[in-house]
Amino acid sequence: MTRAFGNRPPLRPSELLIPTPAGLYCPPADIHIDPVRPVARALITHGHSDHARAGHGAVLATAETLAIMALRYGEAFTGSRQVAAPGETTRIGEVDFRFVPAGHVLGSAQIVVEHKGLRIVVSGDYKRERDPTCAPFEPVICDVFITEATFGLPVFRHPPAHAETAKLLDSVRLFPERTHIVGAYSLGKAQRLMALIREAGYERPLFIHGAVEKITELYQAEGIPLGDVRKIEPGERKAEGRKALAGEIVICPPSAIQDLWSRRFPDPVTAFASGWMRVRARARQKGVELPLIISDHADWDDLQATIREVQAGEIWITHGEAEALAHWCGTAGLKGMPLHLVGYGDEGDSEPEGKPAEAGSAEAAP
Ligand SMILES: [Zn+2]
Ligand SMILES: [Zn+2]
């Protein structure tokens, strides 16, 4: 793309942002984006643990992301912190940085990096489907678009989240004597699921595992209505108390659906809300009776639509199915380049964090 009357930008894209073992590095500003190791100055796209780590000298992020980091790691998670207001430009060195909503989880942002007419967008993780718990993704036209490819294979097409939510509520109506235990990542997915359940008109209390409690309170404090949400009380940890939860919905981290914890509920139905639930073998392997395909990542169609929308000639791919998406870029006349960044993957819990290759191998299994 030409700008500024066809003047060549003084830096090439590969000089403005460089993939390093610590993460993407911007030499003229001396900052890293979503570093996986402690660095002097970090810009953070969102609060998931593979992107937001503790121990940096200084952090620039949205107010919500800073709050999430403080909640997870304690107030001393960084030496100093600075709020990036949405849409506002922060100049560091000669480089302008702007945080724009990514539609992934509360506070999630793309980072627009601009230097003398050259614009690179680092999207972090993102999705295009509507989410009542966070600001929608805003496409920004750019020269280079840096994208994830978690679900970058044609098999991954997410159905509408409200239709998957309806499956859960149908099951609850069908089995009023059973407890529905739904695994959902504790940051983002759990709260989105609660909001979707409320939008569907379900008004009973929702019960949550202790690991989901603090983040849920933070969402509520940010003004996101989730209705009557109750933590499982100590008495309900015993079999007697749990009988009271027959017919109720319990939301827990994905790791808990395979635990003894979940089996102590009355005749539980185990569900899991994840884009991976498109892969039936994966649902079976996790003992999931009711797979719900609800994802906070763009699916195959939305990755392509987004790449076309931002009009970048070059697509750099951070993690996930990078080779497959790069290949598609080639067929679309675009330059697609896997960055082979290590340390990004699904958010903790039972997913293979830091081992994105496993996602592909699980999919490839018969
Ligand atoms: Zn994420
Ligand atoms: Zn991620």
mmCIF file of C-alpha atoms and ligand atoms in Angstrom:
data_model
loop_
_atom_site.group_PDB
_atom_site.id
_atom_site.type_symbol
_atom_site.label_atom_id
_atom_site.label_comp_id
_atom_site.label_asym_id
_atom_site.label_seq_id
_atom_site.Cartn_x
_atom_site.Cartn_y
_atom_site.Cartn_z
ATOM 1 C CA MET A 1 0.000 0.000 0.000
ATOM 2 C CA THR A 2 1.382 3.431 -0.860
ATOM 3 C CA ARG A 3 1.084 6.401 1.418
ATOM 4 C CA ALA A 4 2.630 9.839 1.810
ATOM 5 C CA PHE A 5 2.801 10.490 -1.922
ATOM 6 C CA GLY A 6 4.616 7.266 -2.626
ATOM 7 C CA ASN A 7 7.564 8.007 -0.331
ATOM 8 C CA ARG A 8 9.189 4.808 0.770
ATOM 9 C CA PRO A 9 8.892 4.330 4.489
ATOM 10 C CA PRO A 10 12.317 4.614 6.113
ATOM 11 C CA LEU A 11 11.935 1.230 7.805
ATOM 12 C CA ARG A 12 10.936 -2.086 6.306
ATOM 13 C CA PRO A 13 8.284 -4.058 8.237
ATOM 14 C CA SER A 14 10.939 -6.571 9.322
ATOM 15 C CA GLU A 15 12.873 -3.701 10.904
ATOM 16 C CA LEU A 16 9.893 -2.265 12.765
ATOM 17 C CA LEU A 17 8.867 -5.578 14.377
ATOM 18 C CA ILE A 18 11.127 -8.594 14.784
ATOM 19 C CA PRO A 19 10.120 -12.049 16.053
ATOM 20 C CA THR A 20 12.484 -13.003 18.896
ATOM 21 C CA PRO A 21 12.411 -15.828 21.474
ATOM 22 C CA ALA A 22 10.949 -13.347 23.980
ATOM 23 C CA GLY A 23 8.194 -12.311 21.557
ATOM 24 C CA LEU A 24 7.711 -9.549 18.975
ATOM 25 C CA TYR A 25 10.317 -6.814 19.470
ATOM 26 C CA CYS A 26 10.193 -3.241 18.161
ATOM 27 C CA PRO A 27 13.809 -1.936 18.047
ATOM 28 C CA PRO A 28 13.105 1.789 17.425
ATOM 29 C CA ALA A 29 10.849 1.889 20.525
ATOM 30 C CA ASP A 30 12.722 -0.778 22.509
ATOM 31 C CA ILE A 31 9.511 -2.545 23.542
ATOM 32 C CA HIS A 32 8.160 -6.103 23.270
ATOM 33 C CA ILE A 33 4.557 -7.037 22.532
ATOM 34 C CA ASP A 34 3.092 -9.918 24.616
ATOM 35 C CA PRO A 35 6.564 -11.111 25.686
ATOM 36 C CA VAL A 36 6.786 -14.661 27.017
ATOM 37 C CA ARG A 37 9.864 -13.765 29.107
ATOM 38 C CA PRO A 38 10.418 -10.855 31.502
ATOM 39 C CA VAL A 39 11.492 -7.722 29.569
ATOM 40 C CA ALA A 40 12.118 -4.036 30.376
ATOM 41 C CA ARG A 41 9.034 -2.689 28.593
ATOM 42 C CA ALA A 42 6.025 -4.695 27.476
ATOM 43 C CA LEU A 43 2.833 -3.853 25.597
ATOM 44 C CA ILE A 44 0.137 -6.439 26.349
ATOM 45 C CA THR A 45 -2.828 -7.219 24.087
ATOM 46 C CA HIS A 46 -4.992 -9.031 26.679
ATOM 47 C CA GLY A 47 -5.061 -10.814 30.012
ATOM 48 C CA HIS A 48 -4.790 -14.499 29.008
ATOM 49 C CA SER A 49 -1.786 -16.094 30.655
ATOM 50 C CA ASP A 50 0.036 -16.935 27.409
ATOM 51 C CA HIS A 51 0.106 -13.221 26.480
ATOM 52 C CA ALA A 52 0.111 -11.444 29.843
ATOM 53 C CA ARG A 53 2.935 -12.584 32.088
ATOM 54 C CA ALA A 54 4.286 -11.172 35.320
ATOM 55 C CA GLY A 55 7.747 -9.741 35.917
ATOM 56 C CA HIS A 56 8.194 -6.997 33.308
ATOM 57 C CA GLY A 57 9.802 -3.650 34.168
ATOM 58 C CA ALA A 58 6.920 -1.641 32.738
ATOM 59 C CA VAL A 59 3.584 -2.554 31.147
ATOM 60 C CA LEU A 60 1.366 -0.558 28.800
ATOM 61 C CA ALA A 61 -2.095 -2.103 28.371
ATOM 62 C CA THR A 62 -5.799 -1.266 28.583
ATOM 63 C CA ALA A 63 -7.180 -0.513 32.052
ATOM 64 C CA GLU A 64 -9.109 -3.823 32.028
ATOM 65 C CA THR A 65 -6.049 -5.873 31.079
ATOM 66 C CA LEU A 66 -4.005 -4.182 33.825
ATOM 67 C CA ALA A 67 -6.784 -4.988 36.308
ATOM 68 C CA ILE A 68 -6.867 -8.637 35.184
ATOM 69 C CA MET A 69 -3.090 -8.935 35.544
ATOM 70 C CA ALA A 70 -3.180 -7.395 39.026
ATOM 71 C CA LEU A 71 -5.944 -9.813 40.000
ATOM 72 C CA ARG A 72 -4.050 -12.875 38.757
ATOM 73 C CA TYR A 73 -0.484 -12.011 39.725
ATOM 74 C CA GLY A 74 -0.887 -9.478 42.550
ATOM 75 C CA GLU A 75 -0.347 -5.709 42.460
ATOM 76 C CA ALA A 76 3.439 -6.141 42.086
ATOM 77 C CA PHE A 77 3.073 -7.908 38.698
ATOM 78 C CA THR A 78 5.142 -5.159 37.027
ATOM 79 C CA GLY A 79 7.560 -2.390 38.010
ATOM 80 C CA SER A 80 5.344 0.344 36.600
ATOM 81 C CA ARG A 81 2.146 0.419 34.581
ATOM 82 C CA GLN A 82 0.467 2.778 32.158
ATOM 83 C CA VAL A 83 -3.107 2.715 30.882
ATOM 84 C CA ALA A 84 -3.619 2.671 27.126
ATOM 85 C CA ALA A 85 -6.966 4.359 26.509
ATOM 86 C CA PRO A 86 -8.809 2.872 23.516
ATOM 87 C CA GLY A 87 -8.026 4.777 20.317
ATOM 88 C CA GLU A 88 -5.462 7.055 21.982
ATOM 89 C CA THR A 89 -1.946 7.181 20.526
ATOM 90 C CA THR A 90 1.132 6.688 22.709
ATOM 91 C CA ARG A 91 4.463 7.694 21.157
ATOM 92 C CA ILE A 92 7.515 5.713 22.253
ATOM 93 C CA GLY A 93 10.736 6.719 20.537
ATOM 94 C CA GLU A 94 9.648 7.540 17.004
ATOM 95 C CA VAL A 95 6.908 4.957 16.968
ATOM 96 C CA ASP A 96 3.174 5.487 17.551
ATOM 97 C CA PHE A 97 1.170 2.794 19.333
ATOM 98 C CA ARG A 98 -2.621 2.637 19.432
ATOM 99 C CA PHE A 99 -4.847 0.066 21.187
ATOM 100 C CA VAL A 100 -7.994 -0.906 19.264
ATOM 101 C CA PRO A 101 -10.630 -3.447 20.440
ATOM 102 C CA ALA A 102 -10.030 -7.087 19.425
ATOM 103 C CA GLY A 103 -13.377 -8.596 20.546
ATOM 104 C CA HIS A 104 -11.626 -11.519 22.288
ATOM 105 C CA VAL A 105 -12.146 -10.978 26.061
ATOM 106 C CA LEU A 106 -12.754 -7.989 28.344
ATOM 107 C CA GLY A 107 -10.084 -5.335 27.655
ATOM 108 C CA SER A 108 -8.560 -7.219 24.713
ATOM 109 C CA ALA A 109 -6.902 -5.011 22.121
ATOM 110 C CA GLN A 110 -5.056 -5.088 18.851
ATOM 111 C CA ILE A 111 -1.949 -2.927 18.888
ATOM 112 C CA VAL A 112 -1.465 -0.645 15.890
ATOM 113 C CA VAL A 113 2.249 0.086 15.391
ATOM 114 C CA GLU A 114 2.998 3.018 13.110
ATOM 115 C CA HIS A 115 6.255 4.546 11.993
ATOM 116 C CA LYS A 116 6.488 7.170 9.234
ATOM 117 C CA GLY A 117 3.633 5.839 7.134
ATOM 118 C CA LEU A 118 4.304 2.147 7.742
ATOM 119 C CA ARG A 119 1.503 0.517 9.709
ATOM 120 C CA ILE A 120 1.580 -2.938 11.297
ATOM 121 C CA VAL A 121 -1.372 -4.297 13.275
ATOM 122 C CA VAL A 122 -0.664 -6.876 15.978
ATOM 123 C CA SER A 123 -4.073 -8.423 16.557
ATOM 124 C CA GLY A 124 -3.240 -10.625 19.552
ATOM 125 C CA ASP A 125 -6.119 -13.090 19.808
ATOM 126 C CA TYR A 126 -9.419 -11.978 18.280
ATOM 127 C CA LYS A 127 -12.861 -12.991 17.128
ATOM 128 C CA ARG A 128 -15.541 -11.425 14.945
ATOM 129 C CA GLU A 129 -18.647 -12.955 16.489
ATOM 130 C CA ARG A 130 -20.647 -10.668 18.739
ATOM 131 C CA ASP A 131 -19.772 -10.933 22.425
ATOM 132 C CA PRO A 132 -21.928 -9.183 25.041
ATOM 133 C CA THR A 133 -18.953 -8.993 27.424
ATOM 134 C CA CYS A 134 -16.436 -6.994 25.380
ATOM 135 C CA ALA A 135 -16.053 -4.298 22.725
ATOM 136 C CA PRO A 136 -16.239 -5.603 19.122
ATOM 137 C CA PHE A 137 -13.175 -6.082 16.891
ATOM 138 C CA GLU A 138 -12.411 -2.992 14.816
ATOM 139 C CA PRO A 139 -10.659 -3.682 11.525
ATOM 140 C CA VAL A 140 -7.735 -1.325 10.864
ATOM 141 C CA ILE A 141 -6.372 -1.041 7.322
ATOM 142 C CA CYS A 142 -2.638 -1.729 7.407
ATOM 143 C CA ASP A 143 0.458 -2.777 5.485
ATOM 144 C CA VAL A 144 1.187 -5.852 7.606
ATOM 145 C CA PHE A 145 -1.425 -7.734 9.625
ATOM 146 C CA ILE A 146 -0.155 -10.043 12.357
ATOM 147 C CA THR A 147 -2.712 -12.704 13.140
ATOM 148 C CA GLU A 148 -3.177 -15.841 15.186
ATOM 149 C CA ALA A 149 -4.406 -19.011 13.454
ATOM 150 C CA THR A 150 -5.718 -21.101 16.369
ATOM 151 C CA PHE A 151 -8.611 -22.351 14.228
ATOM 152 C CA GLY A 152 -6.913 -21.875 10.860
ATOM 153 C CA LEU A 153 -8.208 -25.041 9.200
ATOM 154 C CA PRO A 154 -11.341 -25.435 7.030
ATOM 155 C CA VAL A 155 -12.854 -27.891 9.559
ATOM 156 C CA PHE A 156 -13.169 -25.071 12.085
ATOM 157 C CA ARG A 157 -16.371 -23.177 11.385
ATOM 158 C CA HIS A 158 -18.011 -22.031 14.587
ATOM 159 C CA PRO A 159 -21.821 -22.168 14.694
ATOM 160 C CA PRO A 160 -23.599 -19.145 16.243
ATOM 161 C CA ALA A 161 -22.897 -19.054 19.981
ATOM 162 C CA HIS A 162 -26.566 -18.451 20.822
ATOM 163 C CA ALA A 163 -27.510 -21.715 19.058
ATOM 164 C CA GLU A 164 -24.933 -23.641 21.127
ATOM 165 C CA THR A 165 -26.246 -21.953 24.282
ATOM 166 C CA ALA A 166 -29.756 -23.095 23.332
ATOM 167 C CA LYS A 167 -28.450 -26.709 23.237
ATOM 168 C CA LEU A 168 -27.327 -26.359 26.836
ATOM 169 C CA LEU A 169 -30.651 -24.909 27.971
ATOM 170 C CA ASP A 170 -32.583 -27.612 26.056
ATOM 171 C CA SER A 171 -30.589 -30.262 27.905
ATOM 172 C CA VAL A 172 -31.306 -28.573 31.247
ATOM 173 C CA ARG A 173 -35.045 -28.660 30.465
ATOM 174 C CA LEU A 174 -34.833 -32.273 29.309
ATOM 175 C CA PHE A 175 -32.943 -33.490 32.406
ATOM 176 C CA PRO A 176 -34.271 -31.391 35.295
ATOM 177 C CA GLU A 177 -32.875 -33.833 37.870
ATOM 178 C CA ARG A 178 -29.268 -33.649 36.637
ATOM 179 C CA THR A 179 -26.598 -31.024 37.298
ATOM 180 C CA HIS A 180 -25.072 -29.531 34.150
ATOM 181 C CA ILE A 181 -21.366 -28.946 34.665
ATOM 182 C CA VAL A 182 -19.917 -26.714 31.959
ATOM 183 C CA GLY A 183 -16.157 -26.355 31.482
ATOM 184 C CA ALA A 184 -15.169 -22.883 30.252
ATOM 185 C CA TYR A 185 -11.913 -20.934 30.433
ATOM 186 C CA SER A 186 -12.000 -18.887 33.589
ATOM 187 C CA LEU A 187 -11.140 -15.600 31.858
ATOM 188 C CA GLY A 188 -13.580 -14.610 29.149
ATOM 189 C CA LYS A 189 -15.370 -17.782 28.111
ATOM 190 C CA ALA A 190 -17.025 -18.405 31.478
ATOM 191 C CA GLN A 191 -18.411 -14.859 31.643
ATOM 192 C CA ARG A 192 -19.438 -14.812 27.977
ATOM 193 C CA LEU A 193 -21.313 -18.069 28.498
ATOM 194 C CA MET A 194 -23.122 -16.602 31.516
ATOM 195 C CA ALA A 195 -24.075 -13.519 29.481
ATOM 196 C CA LEU A 196 -25.315 -15.723 26.607
ATOM 197 C CA ILE A 197 -27.364 -17.820 29.036
ATOM 198 C CA ARG A 198 -28.948 -14.614 30.384
ATOM 199 C CA GLU A 199 -29.670 -13.343 26.864
ATOM 200 C CA ALA A 200 -31.506 -16.615 26.228
ATOM 201 C CA GLY A 201 -33.855 -15.720 29.088
ATOM 202 C CA TYR A 202 -32.583 -18.164 31.747
ATOM 203 C CA GLU A 203 -33.102 -16.518 35.121
ATOM 204 C CA ARG A 204 -32.145 -19.138 37.695
ATOM 205 C CA PRO A 205 -28.922 -18.632 39.672
ATOM 206 C CA LEU A 206 -25.725 -19.752 37.933
ATOM 207 C CA PHE A 207 -23.227 -21.588 40.118
ATOM 208 C CA ILE A 208 -19.480 -21.184 39.680
ATOM 209 C CA HIS A 209 -16.335 -23.017 40.741
ATOM 210 C CA GLY A 210 -14.069 -20.967 43.031
ATOM 211 C CA ALA A 211 -11.440 -20.617 40.270
ATOM 212 C CA VAL A 212 -13.884 -18.577 38.191
ATOM 213 C CA GLU A 213 -15.046 -16.325 41.011
ATOM 214 C CA LYS A 214 -12.581 -13.423 41.055
ATOM 215 C CA ILE A 215 -12.567 -12.809 37.302
ATOM 216 C CA THR A 216 -16.364 -12.993 37.264
ATOM 217 C CA GLU A 217 -16.535 -10.355 40.006
ATOM 218 C CA LEU A 218 -14.208 -8.172 37.967
ATOM 219 C CA TYR A 219 -16.493 -8.453 34.920
ATOM 220 C CA GLN A 220 -19.487 -7.560 37.091
ATOM 221 C CA ALA A 221 -17.585 -4.604 38.578
ATOM 222 C CA GLU A 222 -16.928 -3.439 34.993
ATOM 223 C CA GLY A 223 -20.698 -3.241 34.540
ATOM 224 C CA ILE A 224 -21.315 -6.477 32.639
ATOM 225 C CA PRO A 225 -24.660 -7.923 33.796
ATOM 226 C CA LEU A 226 -24.452 -11.652 34.562
ATOM 227 C CA GLY A 227 -27.459 -11.919 36.869
ATOM 228 C CA ASP A 228 -27.471 -14.018 40.049
ATOM 229 C CA VAL A 229 -24.081 -15.772 40.150
ATOM 230 C CA ARG A 230 -23.244 -17.886 43.198
ATOM 231 C CA LYS A 231 -20.063 -19.569 44.260
ATOM 232 C CA ILE A 232 -20.371 -23.225 45.266
ATOM 233 C CA GLU A 233 -20.555 -23.016 49.048
ATOM 234 C CA PRO A 234 -18.398 -25.245 51.285
ATOM 235 C CA GLY A 235 -21.466 -27.284 52.339
ATOM 236 C CA GLU A 236 -22.172 -28.006 48.677
ATOM 237 C CA ARG A 237 -18.783 -29.627 48.338
ATOM 238 C CA LYS A 238 -20.249 -32.512 50.322
ATOM 239 C CA ALA A 239 -22.605 -34.952 48.676
ATOM 240 C CA GLU A 240 -25.564 -33.890 50.847
ATOM 241 C CA GLY A 241 -25.280 -30.226 49.953
ATOM 242 C CA ARG A 242 -24.777 -30.988 46.312
ATOM 243 C CA LYS A 243 -28.175 -32.606 45.986
ATOM 244 C CA ALA A 244 -29.503 -29.063 46.115
ATOM 245 C CA LEU A 245 -27.742 -28.418 42.814
ATOM 246 C CA ALA A 246 -29.750 -31.009 40.866
ATOM 247 C CA GLY A 247 -31.104 -29.299 37.763
ATOM 248 C CA GLU A 248 -28.750 -26.328 38.093
ATOM 249 C CA ILE A 249 -25.964 -25.063 35.821
ATOM 250 C CA VAL A 250 -22.441 -25.068 37.268
ATOM 251 C CA ILE A 251 -19.586 -23.352 35.417
ATOM 252 C CA CYS A 252 -16.035 -24.476 36.133
ATOM 253 C CA PRO A 253 -12.562 -24.394 34.533
ATOM 254 C CA PRO A 254 -12.097 -27.077 31.841
ATOM 255 C CA SER A 255 -9.684 -29.073 34.023
ATOM 256 C CA ALA A 256 -12.418 -29.539 36.658
ATOM 257 C CA ILE A 257 -14.832 -31.411 34.350
ATOM 258 C CA GLN A 258 -12.555 -34.452 34.449
ATOM 259 C CA ASP A 259 -11.907 -34.170 38.198
ATOM 260 C CA LEU A 260 -13.561 -36.031 41.005
ATOM 261 C CA TRP A 261 -14.942 -32.588 41.791
ATOM 262 C CA SER A 262 -17.483 -32.789 38.980
ATOM 263 C CA ARG A 263 -18.494 -36.417 39.594
ATOM 264 C CA ARG A 264 -19.807 -35.623 43.050
ATOM 265 C CA PHE A 265 -22.762 -33.705 41.654
ATOM 266 C CA PRO A 266 -26.089 -35.509 41.180
ATOM 267 C CA ASP A 267 -25.914 -37.513 37.919
ATOM 268 C CA PRO A 268 -23.896 -34.780 36.180
ATOM 269 C CA VAL A 269 -24.073 -33.900 32.481
ATOM 270 C CA THR A 270 -20.596 -32.687 31.512
ATOM 271 C CA ALA A 271 -20.361 -29.985 28.881
ATOM 272 C CA PHE A 272 -17.382 -28.034 27.526
ATOM 273 C CA ALA A 273 -17.611 -24.673 25.749
ATOM 274 C CA SER A 274 -14.710 -24.481 23.299
ATOM 275 C CA GLY A 275 -13.897 -24.165 19.608
ATOM 276 C CA TRP A 276 -12.105 -27.510 19.982
ATOM 277 C CA MET A 277 -15.467 -29.202 20.512
ATOM 278 C CA ARG A 278 -15.796 -29.216 16.725
ATOM 279 C CA VAL A 279 -13.425 -32.206 16.927
ATOM 280 C CA ARG A 280 -15.556 -35.089 18.199
ATOM 281 C CA ALA A 281 -12.553 -37.218 19.142
ATOM 282 C CA ARG A 282 -11.450 -34.445 21.424
ATOM 283 C CA ALA A 283 -14.825 -34.239 23.162
ATOM 284 C CA ARG A 284 -14.839 -38.019 23.643
ATOM 285 C CA GLN A 285 -11.285 -38.049 24.946
ATOM 286 C CA LYS A 286 -12.260 -35.491 27.581
ATOM 287 C CA GLY A 287 -15.404 -37.387 28.528
ATOM 288 C CA VAL A 288 -17.599 -34.512 27.382
ATOM 289 C CA GLU A 289 -21.212 -35.534 26.968
ATOM 290 C CA LEU A 290 -22.472 -32.210 25.659
ATOM 291 C CA PRO A 291 -19.911 -30.423 23.448
ATOM 292 C CA LEU A 292 -20.671 -26.717 22.952
ATOM 293 C CA ILE A 293 -18.777 -25.080 20.081
ATOM 294 C CA ILE A 294 -18.305 -21.629 21.541
ATOM 295 C CA SER A 295 -14.977 -19.975 20.790
ATOM 296 C CA ASP A 296 -13.307 -16.653 21.527
ATOM 297 C CA HIS A 297 -11.082 -17.059 18.452
ATOM 298 C CA ALA A 298 -11.853 -16.316 14.815
ATOM 299 C CA ASP A 299 -12.815 -19.408 12.812
ATOM 300 C CA TRP A 300 -11.483 -20.271 9.333
ATOM 301 C CA ASP A 301 -14.005 -18.026 7.540
ATOM 302 C CA ASP A 302 -13.486 -15.094 9.887
ATOM 303 C CA LEU A 303 -9.697 -15.314 9.649
ATOM 304 C CA GLN A 304 -10.012 -14.982 5.873
ATOM 305 C CA ALA A 305 -12.669 -12.261 6.012
ATOM 306 C CA THR A 306 -10.555 -10.251 8.432
ATOM 307 C CA ILE A 307 -7.393 -10.612 6.351
ATOM 308 C CA ARG A 308 -9.281 -9.337 3.298
ATOM 309 C CA GLU A 309 -10.869 -6.512 5.255
ATOM 310 C CA VAL A 310 -7.627 -5.011 6.592
ATOM 311 C CA GLN A 311 -6.183 -5.012 3.042
ATOM 312 C CA ALA A 312 -2.638 -5.817 4.148
ATOM 313 C CA GLY A 313 -0.285 -7.227 1.504
ATOM 314 C CA GLU A 314 1.653 -9.195 4.087
ATOM 315 C CA ILE A 315 0.225 -11.486 6.751
ATOM 316 C CA TRP A 316 2.446 -12.666 9.577
ATOM 317 C CA ILE A 317 1.077 -15.593 11.576
ATOM 318 C CA THR A 318 1.983 -15.978 15.231
ATOM 319 C CA HIS A 319 0.582 -19.327 16.373
ATOM 320 C CA GLY A 320 -1.915 -22.067 15.645
ATOM 321 C CA GLU A 321 -2.339 -23.479 12.133
ATOM 322 C CA ALA A 322 0.208 -21.064 10.691
ATOM 323 C CA GLU A 323 1.237 -23.152 7.673
ATOM 324 C CA ALA A 324 -2.341 -23.750 6.552
ATOM 325 C CA LEU A 325 -3.277 -20.079 6.817
ATOM 326 C CA ALA A 326 -0.040 -19.002 5.096
ATOM 327 C CA HIS A 327 -0.884 -21.380 2.264
ATOM 328 C CA TRP A 328 -4.341 -19.860 1.903
ATOM 329 C CA CYS A 329 -2.760 -16.372 1.821
ATOM 330 C CA GLY A 330 -0.658 -17.510 -1.138
ATOM 331 C CA THR A 331 -3.752 -18.690 -3.028
ATOM 332 C CA ALA A 332 -5.362 -15.288 -2.313
ATOM 333 C CA GLY A 333 -2.364 -13.465 -3.774
ATOM 334 C CA LEU A 334 -1.072 -12.334 -0.380
ATOM 335 C CA LYS A 335 2.259 -12.938 1.263
ATOM 336 C CA GLY A 336 1.683 -15.172 4.300
ATOM 337 C CA MET A 337 4.525 -15.841 6.693
ATOM 338 C CA PRO A 338 4.504 -18.095 9.781
ATOM 339 C CA LEU A 339 6.527 -16.487 12.580
ATOM 340 C CA HIS A 340 6.991 -19.697 14.584
ATOM 341 C CA LEU A 341 6.586 -17.832 17.869
ATOM 342 C CA VAL A 342 6.757 -20.169 20.839
ATOM 343 C CA GLY A 343 4.756 -19.886 24.048
ATOM 344 C CA TYR A 344 1.311 -19.004 22.743
ATOM 345 C CA GLY A 345 -1.643 -21.335 22.720
ATOM 346 C CA ASP A 346 -4.937 -21.765 24.408
ATOM 347 C CA GLU A 347 -5.381 -20.220 27.785
ATOM 348 C CA GLY A 348 -3.999 -22.571 30.460
ATOM 349 C CA ASP A 349 -6.414 -24.983 32.097
ATOM 350 C CA SER A 350 -6.475 -28.362 30.392
ATOM 351 C CA GLU A 351 -5.371 -27.114 26.971
ATOM 352 C CA PRO A 352 -1.798 -27.601 25.769
ATOM 353 C CA GLU A 353 -0.460 -24.185 26.674
ATOM 354 C CA GLY A 354 2.888 -23.480 25.071
ATOM 355 C CA LYS A 355 2.532 -26.501 22.796
ATOM 356 C CA PRO A 356 0.442 -25.213 19.917
ATOM 357 C CA ALA A 357 1.558 -28.087 17.680
ATOM 358 C CA GLU A 358 -0.605 -30.475 19.704
ATOM 359 C CA ALA A 359 -3.693 -28.741 18.460
ATOM 360 C CA GLY A 360 -2.817 -29.738 14.942
ATOM 361 C CA SER A 361 -1.879 -33.291 15.775
ATOM 362 C CA ALA A 362 -5.113 -33.844 17.689
ATOM 363 C CA GLU A 363 -7.036 -32.625 14.678
ATOM 364 C CA ALA A 364 -5.051 -34.820 12.319
ATOM 365 C CA ALA A 365 -5.703 -37.947 14.397
ATOM 366 C CA PRO A 366 -8.251 -40.328 12.824
HETATM 367 ZN ZN ZN B 1 -6.371 -15.128 24.395
HETATM 368 ZN ZN ZN B 2 -3.475 -16.646 22.897
#
